[in-house]
Structures are given as C-alpha cells and as structure tokens.
Amino acid sequence: GAGVSQSPRYKVAKRGQDVALRCDPISGHVSLFWYQQALGQGPEFLTYFQNEAQLDKSGLPSDRFFAERPEGSVSTLKIQRTQQEDSAVYLCASSLGVRGGTNYGYTFGSGTRLTVV
Amino acid sequence: KNQVEQSPQSLIILEGKNCTLQCNYTVSPFSNLRWYKQDTGRGPVSLTIMTFSENTKSNGRYTATLDADTKQSSLHITASQLSDSASYICVVSPIIQGAQKLVFGQGTRLTINP
C-alpha cells in the first residue's frame, strides 16, 4: 500500500482481556518496528523485525507482550491480560532497512489507541 | 536521565512568527538525527534527517541545525502557520551493531494562535 496501515484505530479493552493489534507495512519494507507512546510522551521502542526475524525485543515491558511477523510482511502485536498501564498509542513503523551503514527513512502508521478500563 | 531531551515542553506563538525548538542528546555515537512532526492522533512524519557530519538541513519553512561537539540540535520554523500546530519530536539513531533503534525525545507541543 501507499503507507503503513494499522488496525484498529481505537480499541477499548476490559482489564484482563487479550488484544491483538495489526500492522500492514509498506510493501517491500524489510524492517518493522513497534513503539509504545504514552500520552504526552515520545514513542518508546518495543520490538524490531527484519523480515520475519524478530531481532530485538528488548523493549517489550513484560511477557504479556508478544509480537510476530510470520511471513515477513504483516505484523501483530498481542497483549495478554491487559492492565490499565498498557493504555497508550501503539505505533508501527517500517523501513527499507540499513544499507552501507545508512539508515533509510521510517514511515509511521497512525497508531492504535488502546484504552484499558 | 533521558538520552534525548527537548525544550521547551510546550510553546504558544502567534501565526506568522518564527520559533526555535531545542534538542540536547547524549546518544553517542549516532548515525543520524531526525526531526519529526506529529499531528494529534497521527503517526510522526519526518521533517529532516541529518548525519553527524551535517550542520544544517532545510525543508521548506523548517530548518534544522546540528552541533555534534555540544550534542545539540535545533529546529527553526519560519513564518508559522496554523497547520504547524503539532508536537515536534527530536529522534536520534544510535550506532548499535545489528540494531536500528530510534531514541525519541518527549517532544515540544507547539500551538499556533491566529
């Protein structure tokens, strides 16, 4: 597609419920990132994929968070047993990757706003 | 302590005026520094990208500067427009073997009043 598409745009979950957030990156983009953005804060890194390989998951806050990209394109971020502190905007970004030491530009989706009540 | 700190946290100016946003970082070494604009309810959109060897980069009414010695960057907006109301985020891309993490500042919330 023309940009990074995320769905749903808004999700309200009851505490304890599992949620799944979807990211459709730009076709051909090798790298895919998930970020968590709390209200009034800058995005914070969660995890990074290069194709289908999850190369870095150091930002995932707990084992309740799980991300996958099985075919190297669409990615899903799953949060199990949601808690109120999980309320945030979850941003997905994709990039052509790194070549010759140069980081190519990132394109962000509009995010999914998760509210846990 | 945040690796990327921005100031001011928020700023209100009148339409047509200029403004400058500041970014101090400790990330080192880094491959590039970016400024993003984030409208409410939208994802960040890239304004400028500078490598550590560049001093300035312009994109229309936006001009970014970088001083790698003092680890400071600024974003200057000329002749502000109402549509410039947004959060502006300074982002540093550290050089880490095999990784491409971006380190984000907390952003400056800019409001342009008519």
Short mmCIF file of C-alpha atoms in Angstrom, two decimals:
data_model
loop_
_atom_site.label_atom_id
_atom_site.label_comp_id
_atom_site.label_asym_id
_atom_site.label_seq_id
_atom_site.Cartn_x
_atom_site.Cartn_y
_atom_site.Cartn_z
CA GLY A 1 0.00 0.00 0.00
CA ALA A 2 0.88 3.66 -0.07
CA GLY A 3 1.59 3.89 3.64
CA VAL A 4 1.74 1.95 6.88
CA SER A 5 -1.73 0.84 7.90
CA GLN A 6 -2.69 -0.03 11.46
CA SER A 7 -5.89 -1.52 12.76
CA PRO A 8 -7.96 -0.99 14.71
CA ARG A 9 -7.55 2.76 15.13
CA TYR A 10 -9.13 2.60 18.57
CA LYS A 11 -9.52 -0.31 20.97
CA VAL A 12 -11.18 -0.34 24.35
CA ALA A 13 -10.44 -3.43 26.40
CA LYS A 14 -11.57 -4.53 29.81
CA ARG A 15 -8.77 -5.23 32.25
CA GLY A 16 -7.67 -8.84 31.82
CA GLN A 17 -8.78 -9.08 28.21
CA ASP A 18 -6.36 -10.10 25.44
CA VAL A 19 -5.93 -7.75 22.45
CA ALA A 20 -4.27 -8.05 19.04
CA LEU A 21 -3.05 -5.03 17.10
CA ARG A 22 -2.28 -5.29 13.41
CA CYS A 23 0.30 -3.52 11.26
CA ASP A 24 0.48 -3.61 7.45
CA PRO A 25 3.86 -2.13 6.47
CA ILE A 26 4.77 -0.61 3.14
CA SER A 27 5.26 -3.34 0.57
CA GLY A 28 8.93 -4.29 0.27
CA HIS A 29 9.99 -2.74 3.55
CA VAL A 30 12.35 -5.11 5.30
CA SER A 31 12.32 -3.56 8.74
CA LEU A 32 9.30 -3.24 11.01
CA PHE A 33 9.16 -1.62 14.42
CA TRP A 34 6.62 -1.35 17.20
CA TYR A 35 6.62 1.63 19.57
CA GLN A 36 4.51 2.49 22.59
CA GLN A 37 3.57 6.14 23.10
CA ALA A 38 2.05 7.23 26.39
CA LEU A 39 0.00 10.43 26.49
CA GLY A 40 2.25 13.48 26.19
CA GLN A 41 5.40 11.40 25.78
CA GLY A 42 7.63 10.43 22.88
CA PRO A 43 7.39 6.92 21.45
CA GLU A 44 9.38 4.19 23.18
CA PHE A 45 10.84 1.20 21.38
CA LEU A 46 9.16 -2.16 21.88
CA THR A 47 10.48 -4.55 19.24
CA TYR A 48 12.07 -4.80 15.79
CA PHE A 49 11.75 -7.27 12.92
CA GLN A 50 13.95 -7.73 9.90
CA ASN A 51 11.76 -9.67 7.52
CA GLU A 52 10.24 -12.44 9.66
CA ALA A 53 13.06 -12.48 12.21
CA GLN A 54 12.49 -10.67 15.49
CA LEU A 55 15.97 -9.27 16.06
CA ASP A 56 15.30 -7.15 19.10
CA LYS A 57 12.52 -7.43 21.66
CA SER A 58 14.31 -5.70 24.49
CA GLY A 59 11.64 -3.01 24.80
CA LEU A 60 8.70 -5.30 25.46
CA PRO A 61 7.64 -4.38 29.01
CA SER A 62 6.62 -7.85 30.14
CA ASP A 63 5.98 -11.39 28.96
CA ARG A 64 2.36 -10.36 28.41
CA PHE A 65 3.52 -8.63 25.25
CA PHE A 66 4.19 -10.73 22.18
CA ALA A 67 4.85 -9.72 18.57
CA GLU A 68 5.09 -11.75 15.40
CA ARG A 69 5.65 -11.27 11.68
CA PRO A 70 5.41 -14.81 10.34
CA GLU A 71 5.70 -14.08 6.61
CA GLY A 72 7.86 -11.00 6.78
CA SER A 73 5.06 -8.56 5.95
CA VAL A 74 2.05 -8.08 8.25
CA SER A 75 2.85 -7.95 11.95
CA THR A 76 0.67 -8.45 15.00
CA LEU A 77 1.33 -7.14 18.49
CA LYS A 78 -0.54 -9.15 21.10
CA ILE A 79 -1.07 -8.09 24.67
CA GLN A 80 -2.37 -10.69 27.07
CA ARG A 81 -4.30 -9.96 30.26
CA THR A 82 -4.30 -6.23 29.63
CA GLN A 83 -3.75 -3.84 32.52
CA GLN A 84 -4.53 -0.17 32.86
CA GLU A 85 -0.87 0.81 32.45
CA ASP A 86 -0.99 -0.73 28.96
CA SER A 87 -3.20 2.17 27.85
CA ALA A 88 -1.22 4.02 25.18
CA VAL A 89 -0.93 4.56 21.44
CA TYR A 90 0.90 1.71 19.75
CA LEU A 91 2.78 2.88 16.67
CA CYS A 92 4.13 0.71 13.90
CA ALA A 93 6.86 1.90 11.54
CA SER A 94 8.51 0.31 8.54
CA SER A 95 11.73 0.99 6.69
CA LEU A 96 13.71 -0.28 3.75
CA GLY A 97 16.40 -1.11 6.29
CA VAL A 98 20.07 -0.37 6.52
CA ARG A 99 22.46 -0.42 3.60
CA GLY A 100 26.08 0.63 3.70
CA GLY A 101 25.63 1.97 7.20
CA THR A 102 22.85 4.31 6.14
CA ASN A 103 19.52 4.11 7.92
CA TYR A 104 16.72 4.66 5.48
CA GLY A 105 13.71 6.73 6.41
CA TYR A 106 10.97 5.36 8.60
CA THR A 107 7.28 5.62 7.77
CA PHE A 108 4.94 5.50 10.72
CA GLY A 109 1.35 4.36 10.81
CA SER A 110 -1.31 6.43 12.56
CA GLY A 111 -1.26 4.10 15.52
CA THR A 112 -3.78 2.16 17.55
CA ARG A 113 -5.04 3.92 20.66
CA LEU A 114 -5.59 1.28 23.33
CA THR A 115 -7.63 2.15 26.40
CA VAL A 116 -7.86 -0.42 29.16
CA VAL A 117 -10.78 0.12 31.52
CA LYS B 1 18.04 10.72 32.54
CA ASN B 2 16.58 10.78 29.03
CA GLN B 3 19.11 10.33 26.27
CA VAL B 4 17.24 12.92 24.18
CA GLU B 5 15.84 15.97 25.96
CA GLN B 6 13.78 18.68 24.32
CA SER B 7 12.84 22.18 25.32
CA PRO B 8 10.52 23.86 25.79
CA GLN B 9 7.88 21.25 26.65
CA SER B 10 5.25 23.48 25.10
CA LEU B 11 5.19 26.74 23.18
CA ILE B 12 2.46 29.08 22.02
CA ILE B 13 3.13 31.69 19.35
CA LEU B 14 1.11 33.87 17.00
CA GLU B 15 0.63 32.97 13.37
CA GLY B 16 3.39 34.42 11.19
CA LYS B 17 6.00 34.44 13.95
CA ASN B 18 9.20 32.40 13.95
CA CYS B 19 10.24 29.95 16.65
CA THR B 20 13.13 27.67 17.56
CA LEU B 21 12.87 24.32 19.32
CA GLN B 22 15.84 22.78 21.11
CA CYS B 23 17.14 19.24 21.45
CA ASN B 24 20.03 18.05 23.63
CA TYR B 25 21.18 14.47 23.36
CA THR B 26 23.68 12.16 24.98
CA VAL B 27 23.39 9.30 22.48
CA SER B 28 26.85 8.64 21.09
CA PRO B 29 27.91 7.57 18.60
CA PHE B 30 24.94 8.08 16.35
CA SER B 31 24.33 7.69 12.66
CA ASN B 32 21.71 10.39 12.21
CA LEU B 33 19.41 12.84 13.96
CA ARG B 34 15.86 13.41 12.80
CA TRP B 35 13.09 15.85 13.49
CA TYR B 36 9.52 14.58 13.23
CA LYS B 37 6.18 16.37 13.26
CA GLN B 38 3.31 14.56 14.91
CA ASP B 39 -0.22 15.86 14.49
CA THR B 40 -2.74 14.86 17.14
CA GLY B 41 -3.97 11.34 16.51
CA ARG B 42 -1.45 10.69 13.76
CA GLY B 43 1.91 8.99 13.49
CA PRO B 44 5.14 11.01 13.31
CA VAL B 45 6.14 12.36 9.90
CA SER B 46 9.78 13.02 9.07
CA LEU B 47 10.83 16.65 8.52
CA THR B 48 14.63 16.42 8.34
CA ILE B 49 17.38 13.83 8.63
CA MET B 50 20.99 14.84 9.34
CA THR B 51 24.08 12.70 9.66
CA PHE B 52 26.62 13.56 12.33
CA SER B 53 28.74 15.38 9.74
CA GLU B 54 25.97 17.75 8.62
CA ASN B 55 25.40 21.14 10.25
CA THR B 56 22.11 22.19 8.74
CA LYS B 57 19.23 20.82 6.71
CA SER B 58 16.21 22.69 5.38
CA ASN B 59 12.78 21.53 4.34
CA GLY B 60 10.65 24.47 3.26
CA ARG B 61 9.99 26.66 6.30
CA TYR B 62 11.74 24.16 8.58
CA THR B 63 15.50 24.42 9.17
CA ALA B 64 17.34 22.01 11.44
CA THR B 65 20.83 22.56 12.79
CA LEU B 66 23.23 20.16 14.42
CA ASP B 67 26.28 20.78 16.59
CA ALA B 68 27.90 17.39 17.20
CA ASP B 69 30.50 18.91 19.54
CA THR B 70 27.93 20.23 22.01
CA LYS B 71 25.42 17.49 21.19
CA GLN B 72 22.69 20.00 20.41
CA SER B 73 20.19 20.34 17.61
CA SER B 74 17.55 22.93 16.90
CA LEU B 75 14.53 23.18 14.64
CA HIS B 76 13.66 26.65 13.40
CA ILE B 77 10.22 27.31 11.96
CA THR B 78 9.83 30.42 9.85
CA ALA B 79 6.59 32.34 9.27
CA SER B 80 4.49 29.90 11.26
CA GLN B 81 1.10 28.76 10.01
CA LEU B 82 -1.89 27.40 11.90
CA SER B 83 -1.17 23.97 10.42
CA ASP B 84 2.19 23.96 12.20
CA SER B 85 0.36 23.26 15.46
CA ALA B 86 1.67 19.81 16.42
CA SER B 87 4.26 18.03 18.51
CA TYR B 88 7.81 18.17 17.22
CA ILE B 89 10.00 15.26 18.19
CA CYS B 90 13.78 15.01 18.06
CA VAL B 91 14.97 11.48 17.32
CA VAL B 92 18.50 10.08 17.42
CA SER B 93 19.53 6.86 15.72
CA PRO B 94 22.44 5.31 17.65
CA ILE B 95 25.05 3.15 16.02
CA ILE B 96 24.46 -0.25 17.54
CA GLN B 97 25.70 -3.41 15.87
CA GLY B 98 22.78 -5.13 14.18
CA ALA B 99 20.11 -2.82 15.55
CA GLN B 100 18.20 0.15 14.29
CA LYS B 101 16.55 1.56 17.37
CA LEU B 102 15.42 5.16 17.35
CA VAL B 103 15.69 7.12 20.59
CA PHE B 104 12.88 9.68 20.85
CA GLY B 105 12.70 12.86 22.82
CA GLN B 106 9.47 13.70 24.62
CA GLY B 107 8.58 16.33 22.07
CA THR B 108 7.68 20.00 22.14
CA ARG B 109 3.97 20.78 21.84
CA LEU B 110 3.67 23.82 19.54
CA THR B 111 0.45 25.79 19.29
CA ILE B 112 -0.01 28.49 16.67
CA ASN B 113 -2.72 31.01 17.51
CA PRO B 114 -4.38 33.25 14.89
#
